[in-house]
Amino acid sequence: MPIRVRLNVVLAERNVKSKDLAEHIGITEANLSLLKQGKVKGIRFDTLERICDYLGCQPGDLLRYENQSE
């Protein structure tokens, strides 16, 4: 998949625990783990908004497009 989720990187940069983020945005730690691993087909905009609000980041900080032909 050419879209990579960088949530782990952003969490580490901000020294935030997954448990705290999951609690704040209102999803289970299991679902957050799937998101961090890139094992989801999509993410709701309101969830993305809450993540960005909590982490003080932009959606582009969390998602990267990687061209597979490179």
PDB file of N, CA and C in Angstrom:
ATOM      1  N   MET A   1       0.854  -1.179   0.000  1.00  0.00           N
ATOM      2  CA  MET A   1       0.000   0.000   0.000  1.00  0.00           C
ATOM      3  C   MET A   1       0.897   1.237   0.000  1.00  0.00           C
ATOM      4  N   PRO A   2       0.672   2.158  -0.893  1.00  0.00           N
ATOM      5  CA  PRO A   2       1.551   3.326  -0.983  1.00  0.00           C
ATOM      6  C   PRO A   2       1.325   4.384   0.099  1.00  0.00           C
ATOM      7  N   ILE A   3       0.256   4.278   0.895  1.00  0.00           N
ATOM      8  CA  ILE A   3       0.038   5.213   1.997  1.00  0.00           C
ATOM      9  C   ILE A   3       0.555   4.561   3.275  1.00  0.00           C
ATOM     10  N   ARG A   4       1.510   5.220   3.912  1.00  0.00           N
ATOM     11  CA  ARG A   4       2.097   4.710   5.153  1.00  0.00           C
ATOM     12  C   ARG A   4       1.627   5.557   6.336  1.00  0.00           C
ATOM     13  N   VAL A   5       1.255   4.882   7.403  1.00  0.00           N
ATOM     14  CA  VAL A   5       0.826   5.558   8.629  1.00  0.00           C
ATOM     15  C   VAL A   5       2.060   5.760   9.500  1.00  0.00           C
ATOM     16  N   ARG A   6       2.305   6.999   9.898  1.00  0.00           N
ATOM     17  CA  ARG A   6       3.468   7.362  10.702  1.00  0.00           C
ATOM     18  C   ARG A   6       3.084   7.713  12.140  1.00  0.00           C
ATOM     19  N   LEU A   7       1.984   7.178  12.599  1.00  0.00           N
ATOM     20  CA  LEU A   7       1.500   7.519  13.936  1.00  0.00           C
ATOM     21  C   LEU A   7       2.512   7.138  15.016  1.00  0.00           C
ATOM     22  N   ASN A   8       3.158   5.987  14.873  1.00  0.00           N
ATOM     23  CA  ASN A   8       4.173   5.579  15.857  1.00  0.00           C
ATOM     24  C   ASN A   8       5.284   6.610  15.967  1.00  0.00           C
ATOM     25  N   VAL A   9       5.717   7.137  14.835  1.00  0.00           N
ATOM     26  CA  VAL A   9       6.797   8.125  14.815  1.00  0.00           C
ATOM     27  C   VAL A   9       6.365   9.393  15.534  1.00  0.00           C
ATOM     28  N   VAL A  10       5.159   9.864  15.227  1.00  0.00           N
ATOM     29  CA  VAL A  10       4.663  11.101  15.836  1.00  0.00           C
ATOM     30  C   VAL A  10       4.464  10.907  17.345  1.00  0.00           C
ATOM     31  N   LEU A  11       3.962   9.768  17.748  1.00  0.00           N
ATOM     32  CA  LEU A  11       3.801   9.491  19.178  1.00  0.00           C
ATOM     33  C   LEU A  11       5.161   9.515  19.888  1.00  0.00           C
ATOM     34  N   ALA A  12       6.156   8.897  19.284  1.00  0.00           N
ATOM     35  CA  ALA A  12       7.491   8.862  19.886  1.00  0.00           C
ATOM     36  C   ALA A  12       8.100  10.263  19.948  1.00  0.00           C
ATOM     37  N   GLU A  13       7.922  11.035  18.893  1.00  0.00           N
ATOM     38  CA  GLU A  13       8.465  12.397  18.868  1.00  0.00           C
ATOM     39  C   GLU A  13       7.873  13.256  19.984  1.00  0.00           C
ATOM     40  N   ARG A  14       6.605  13.020  20.294  1.00  0.00           N
ATOM     41  CA  ARG A  14       5.924  13.828  21.300  1.00  0.00           C
ATOM     42  C   ARG A  14       5.882  13.162  22.668  1.00  0.00           C
ATOM     43  N   ASN A  15       6.488  11.968  22.758  1.00  0.00           N
ATOM     44  CA  ASN A  15       6.538  11.224  24.013  1.00  0.00           C
ATOM     45  C   ASN A  15       5.135  11.000  24.583  1.00  0.00           C
ATOM     46  N   VAL A  16       4.222  10.558  23.718  1.00  0.00           N
ATOM     47  CA  VAL A  16       2.828  10.295  24.095  1.00  0.00           C
ATOM     48  C   VAL A  16       2.595   8.790  24.078  1.00  0.00           C
ATOM     49  N   LYS A  17       1.908   8.292  25.072  1.00  0.00           N
ATOM     50  CA  LYS A  17       1.589   6.865  25.140  1.00  0.00           C
ATOM     51  C   LYS A  17       0.324   6.578  24.339  1.00  0.00           C
ATOM     52  N   SER A  18       0.319   5.436  23.690  1.00  0.00           N
ATOM     53  CA  SER A  18      -0.845   5.014  22.903  1.00  0.00           C
ATOM     54  C   SER A  18      -2.102   4.974  23.763  1.00  0.00           C
ATOM     55  N   LYS A  19      -1.960   4.508  24.988  1.00  0.00           N
ATOM     56  CA  LYS A  19      -3.102   4.411  25.898  1.00  0.00           C
ATOM     57  C   LYS A  19      -3.746   5.776  26.111  1.00  0.00           C
ATOM     58  N   ASP A  20      -2.925   6.806  26.313  1.00  0.00           N
ATOM     59  CA  ASP A  20      -3.444   8.156  26.527  1.00  0.00           C
ATOM     60  C   ASP A  20      -4.151   8.684  25.281  1.00  0.00           C
ATOM     61  N   LEU A  21      -3.559   8.446  24.126  1.00  0.00           N
ATOM     62  CA  LEU A  21      -4.175   8.895  22.879  1.00  0.00           C
ATOM     63  C   LEU A  21      -5.501   8.186  22.646  1.00  0.00           C
ATOM     64  N   ALA A  22      -5.531   6.873  22.815  1.00  0.00           N
ATOM     65  CA  ALA A  22      -6.759   6.101  22.603  1.00  0.00           C
ATOM     66  C   ALA A  22      -7.879   6.600  23.506  1.00  0.00           C
ATOM     67  N   GLU A  23      -7.535   6.859  24.750  1.00  0.00           N
ATOM     68  CA  GLU A  23      -8.539   7.352  25.707  1.00  0.00           C
ATOM     69  C   GLU A  23      -9.070   8.724  25.276  1.00  0.00           C
ATOM     70  N   HIS A  24      -8.186   9.593  24.845  1.00  0.00           N
ATOM     71  CA  HIS A  24      -8.587  10.951  24.459  1.00  0.00           C
ATOM     72  C   HIS A  24      -9.480  10.954  23.217  1.00  0.00           C
ATOM     73  N   ILE A  25      -9.144  10.134  22.230  1.00  0.00           N
ATOM     74  CA  ILE A  25      -9.907  10.175  20.972  1.00  0.00           C
ATOM     75  C   ILE A  25     -11.114   9.250  20.982  1.00  0.00           C
ATOM     76  N   GLY A  26     -11.216   8.406  22.004  1.00  0.00           N
ATOM     77  CA  GLY A  26     -12.408   7.585  22.152  1.00  0.00           C
ATOM     78  C   GLY A  26     -12.438   6.318  21.322  1.00  0.00           C
ATOM     79  N   ILE A  27     -11.258   5.696  21.126  1.00  0.00           N
ATOM     80  CA  ILE A  27     -11.229   4.392  20.467  1.00  0.00           C
ATOM     81  C   ILE A  27     -10.470   3.428  21.364  1.00  0.00           C
ATOM     82  N   THR A  28     -10.611   2.150  21.085  1.00  0.00           N
ATOM     83  CA  THR A  28      -9.927   1.149  21.896  1.00  0.00           C
ATOM     84  C   THR A  28      -8.435   1.137  21.559  1.00  0.00           C
ATOM     85  N   GLU A  29      -7.648   0.665  22.504  1.00  0.00           N
ATOM     86  CA  GLU A  29      -6.218   0.527  22.251  1.00  0.00           C
ATOM     87  C   GLU A  29      -5.963  -0.474  21.121  1.00  0.00           C
ATOM     88  N   ALA A  30      -6.821  -1.475  21.017  1.00  0.00           N
ATOM     89  CA  ALA A  30      -6.670  -2.469  19.945  1.00  0.00           C
ATOM     90  C   ALA A  30      -6.865  -1.819  18.572  1.00  0.00           C
ATOM     91  N   ASN A  31      -7.887  -0.971  18.447  1.00  0.00           N
ATOM     92  CA  ASN A  31      -8.109  -0.293  17.174  1.00  0.00           C
ATOM     93  C   ASN A  31      -7.007   0.700  16.870  1.00  0.00           C
ATOM     94  N   LEU A  32      -6.494   1.377  17.888  1.00  0.00           N
ATOM     95  CA  LEU A  32      -5.386   2.299  17.683  1.00  0.00           C
ATOM     96  C   LEU A  32      -4.143   1.538  17.233  1.00  0.00           C
ATOM     97  N   SER A  33      -3.937   0.373  17.797  1.00  0.00           N
ATOM     98  CA  SER A  33      -2.802  -0.462  17.398  1.00  0.00           C
ATOM     99  C   SER A  33      -2.900  -0.857  15.927  1.00  0.00           C
ATOM    100  N   LEU A  34      -4.099  -1.217  15.490  1.00  0.00           N
ATOM    101  CA  LEU A  34      -4.290  -1.550  14.071  1.00  0.00           C
ATOM    102  C   LEU A  34      -4.001  -0.349  13.180  1.00  0.00           C
ATOM    103  N   LEU A  35      -4.419   0.816  13.612  1.00  0.00           N
ATOM    104  CA  LEU A  35      -4.152   2.037  12.860  1.00  0.00           C
ATOM    105  C   LEU A  35      -2.651   2.300  12.795  1.00  0.00           C
ATOM    106  N   LYS A  36      -1.968   2.176  13.917  1.00  0.00           N
ATOM    107  CA  LYS A  36      -0.528   2.419  13.958  1.00  0.00           C
ATOM    108  C   LYS A  36       0.231   1.467  13.036  1.00  0.00           C
ATOM    109  N   GLN A  37      -0.262   0.247  12.903  1.00  0.00           N
ATOM    110  CA  GLN A  37       0.383  -0.758  12.062  1.00  0.00           C
ATOM    111  C   GLN A  37       0.015  -0.620  10.588  1.00  0.00           C
ATOM    112  N   GLY A  38      -0.925   0.270  10.285  1.00  0.00           N
ATOM    113  CA  GLY A  38      -1.351   0.438   8.904  1.00  0.00           C
ATOM    114  C   GLY A  38      -2.252  -0.679   8.416  1.00  0.00           C
ATOM    115  N   LYS A  39      -2.902  -1.373   9.331  1.00  0.00           N
ATOM    116  CA  LYS A  39      -3.744  -2.513   8.981  1.00  0.00           C
ATOM    117  C   LYS A  39      -5.220  -2.136   8.867  1.00  0.00           C
ATOM    118  N   VAL A  40      -5.488  -0.883   8.569  1.00  0.00           N
ATOM    119  CA  VAL A  40      -6.865  -0.438   8.387  1.00  0.00           C
ATOM    120  C   VAL A  40      -7.045   0.029   6.951  1.00  0.00           C
ATOM    121  N   LYS A  41      -8.272  -0.043   6.478  1.00  0.00           N
ATOM    122  CA  LYS A  41      -8.577   0.386   5.112  1.00  0.00           C
ATOM    123  C   LYS A  41      -8.872   1.875   5.037  1.00  0.00           C
ATOM    124  N   GLY A  42      -9.203   2.484   6.176  1.00  0.00           N
ATOM    125  CA  GLY A  42      -9.538   3.899   6.174  1.00  0.00           C
ATOM    126  C   GLY A  42      -9.623   4.416   7.594  1.00  0.00           C
ATOM    127  N   ILE A  43      -9.795   5.731   7.680  1.00  0.00           N
ATOM    128  CA  ILE A  43      -9.936   6.384   8.975  1.00  0.00           C
ATOM    129  C   ILE A  43     -10.964   7.495   8.824  1.00  0.00           C
ATOM    130  N   ARG A  44     -11.824   7.627   9.800  1.00  0.00           N
ATOM    131  CA  ARG A  44     -12.839   8.686   9.757  1.00  0.00           C
ATOM    132  C   ARG A  44     -12.168  10.031   9.974  1.00  0.00           C
ATOM    133  N   PHE A  45     -12.656  11.051   9.282  1.00  0.00           N
ATOM    134  CA  PHE A  45     -12.085  12.380   9.416  1.00  0.00           C
ATOM    135  C   PHE A  45     -12.190  12.904  10.844  1.00  0.00           C
ATOM    136  N   ASP A  46     -13.278  12.589  11.537  1.00  0.00           N
ATOM    137  CA  ASP A  46     -13.391  13.090  12.907  1.00  0.00           C
ATOM    138  C   ASP A  46     -12.362  12.427  13.826  1.00  0.00           C
ATOM    139  N   THR A  47     -12.029  11.167  13.573  1.00  0.00           N
ATOM    140  CA  THR A  47     -10.982  10.499  14.342  1.00  0.00           C
ATOM    141  C   THR A  47      -9.627  11.123  14.028  1.00  0.00           C
ATOM    142  N   LEU A  48      -9.369  11.358  12.764  1.00  0.00           N
ATOM    143  CA  LEU A  48      -8.124  12.001  12.347  1.00  0.00           C
ATOM    144  C   LEU A  48      -8.006  13.398  12.958  1.00  0.00           C
ATOM    145  N   GLU A  49      -9.113  14.106  12.987  1.00  0.00           N
ATOM    146  CA  GLU A  49      -9.131  15.448  13.582  1.00  0.00           C
ATOM    147  C   GLU A  49      -8.784  15.395  15.066  1.00  0.00           C
ATOM    148  N   ARG A  50      -9.351  14.438  15.788  1.00  0.00           N
ATOM    149  CA  ARG A  50      -9.076  14.320  17.231  1.00  0.00           C
ATOM    150  C   ARG A  50      -7.616  13.940  17.492  1.00  0.00           C
ATOM    151  N   ILE A  51      -7.069  13.067  16.644  1.00  0.00           N
ATOM    152  CA  ILE A  51      -5.656  12.692  16.779  1.00  0.00           C
ATOM    153  C   ILE A  51      -4.773  13.919  16.570  1.00  0.00           C
ATOM    154  N   CYS A  52      -5.041  14.658  15.497  1.00  0.00           N
ATOM    155  CA  CYS A  52      -4.243  15.850  15.201  1.00  0.00           C
ATOM    156  C   CYS A  52      -4.370  16.897  16.303  1.00  0.00           C
ATOM    157  N   ASP A  53      -5.563  17.049  16.840  1.00  0.00           N
ATOM    158  CA  ASP A  53      -5.780  18.010  17.919  1.00  0.00           C
ATOM    159  C   ASP A  53      -4.960  17.628  19.148  1.00  0.00           C
ATOM    160  N   TYR A  54      -4.999  16.369  19.522  1.00  0.00           N
ATOM    161  CA  TYR A  54      -4.294  15.909  20.717  1.00  0.00           C
ATOM    162  C   TYR A  54      -2.780  15.993  20.550  1.00  0.00           C
ATOM    163  N   LEU A  55      -2.291  15.638  19.344  1.00  0.00           N
ATOM    164  CA  LEU A  55      -0.849  15.599  19.111  1.00  0.00           C
ATOM    165  C   LEU A  55      -0.289  16.927  18.606  1.00  0.00           C
ATOM    166  N   GLY A  56      -1.172  17.866  18.277  1.00  0.00           N
ATOM    167  CA  GLY A  56      -0.708  19.146  17.761  1.00  0.00           C
ATOM    168  C   GLY A  56       0.015  18.997  16.442  1.00  0.00           C
ATOM    169  N   CYS A  57      -0.593  18.237  15.531  1.00  0.00           N
ATOM    170  CA  CYS A  57       0.051  17.980  14.245  1.00  0.00           C
ATOM    171  C   CYS A  57      -0.957  18.147  13.109  1.00  0.00           C
ATOM    172  N   GLN A  58      -0.486  17.977  11.890  1.00  0.00           N
ATOM    173  CA  GLN A  58      -1.309  18.026  10.695  1.00  0.00           C
ATOM    174  C   GLN A  58      -1.509  16.599  10.181  1.00  0.00           C
ATOM    175  N   PRO A  59      -2.586  16.340   9.414  1.00  0.00           N
ATOM    176  CA  PRO A  59      -2.781  15.000   8.863  1.00  0.00           C
ATOM    177  C   PRO A  59      -1.573  14.509   8.056  1.00  0.00           C
ATOM    178  N   GLY A  60      -0.917  15.417   7.374  1.00  0.00           N
ATOM    179  CA  GLY A  60       0.265  15.044   6.597  1.00  0.00           C
ATOM    180  C   GLY A  60       1.432  14.574   7.446  1.00  0.00           C
ATOM    181  N   ASP A  61       1.423  14.915   8.729  1.00  0.00           N
ATOM    182  CA  ASP A  61       2.458  14.418   9.640  1.00  0.00           C
ATOM    183  C   ASP A  61       2.230  12.940   9.954  1.00  0.00           C
ATOM    184  N   LEU A  62       0.998  12.501   9.841  1.00  0.00           N
ATOM    185  CA  LEU A  62       0.636  11.125  10.190  1.00  0.00           C
ATOM    186  C   LEU A  62       0.626  10.177   9.003  1.00  0.00           C
ATOM    187  N   LEU A  63       0.422  10.706   7.815  1.00  0.00           N
ATOM    188  CA  LEU A  63       0.279   9.884   6.616  1.00  0.00           C
ATOM    189  C   LEU A  63       1.315  10.293   5.581  1.00  0.00           C
ATOM    190  N   ARG A  64       1.929   9.304   4.920  1.00  0.00           N
ATOM    191  CA  ARG A  64       2.890   9.570   3.867  1.00  0.00           C
ATOM    192  C   ARG A  64       2.553   8.717   2.643  1.00  0.00           C
ATOM    193  N   TYR A  65       2.705   9.343   1.487  1.00  0.00           N
ATOM    194  CA  TYR A  65       2.530   8.613   0.238  1.00  0.00           C
ATOM    195  C   TYR A  65       3.909   8.152  -0.232  1.00  0.00           C
ATOM    196  N   GLU A  66       4.048   6.870  -0.473  1.00  0.00           N
ATOM    197  CA  GLU A  66       5.305   6.315  -0.967  1.00  0.00           C
ATOM    198  C   GLU A  66       5.048   5.674  -2.322  1.00  0.00           C
ATOM    199  N   ASN A  67       5.625   6.275  -3.335  1.00  0.00           N
ATOM    200  CA  ASN A  67       5.467   5.778  -4.697  1.00  0.00           C
ATOM    201  C   ASN A  67       6.145   4.413  -4.814  1.00  0.00           C
ATOM    202  N   GLN A  68       5.389   3.406  -5.212  1.00  0.00           N
ATOM    203  CA  GLN A  68       5.923   2.054  -5.259  1.00  0.00           C
ATOM    204  C   GLN A  68       6.877   1.841  -6.433  1.00  0.00           C
ATOM    205  N   SER A  69       6.865   2.731  -7.412  1.00  0.00           N
ATOM    206  CA  SER A  69       7.742   2.554  -8.564  1.00  0.00           C
ATOM    207  C   SER A  69       9.158   3.054  -8.299  1.00  0.00           C
ATOM    208  N   GLU A  70       9.360   3.724  -7.165  1.00  0.00           N
ATOM    209  CA  GLU A  70      10.705   4.242  -6.835  1.00  0.00           C
ATOM    210  C   GLU A  70      11.593   3.162  -6.273  1.00  0.00           C
TER     211      GLU A  70
END
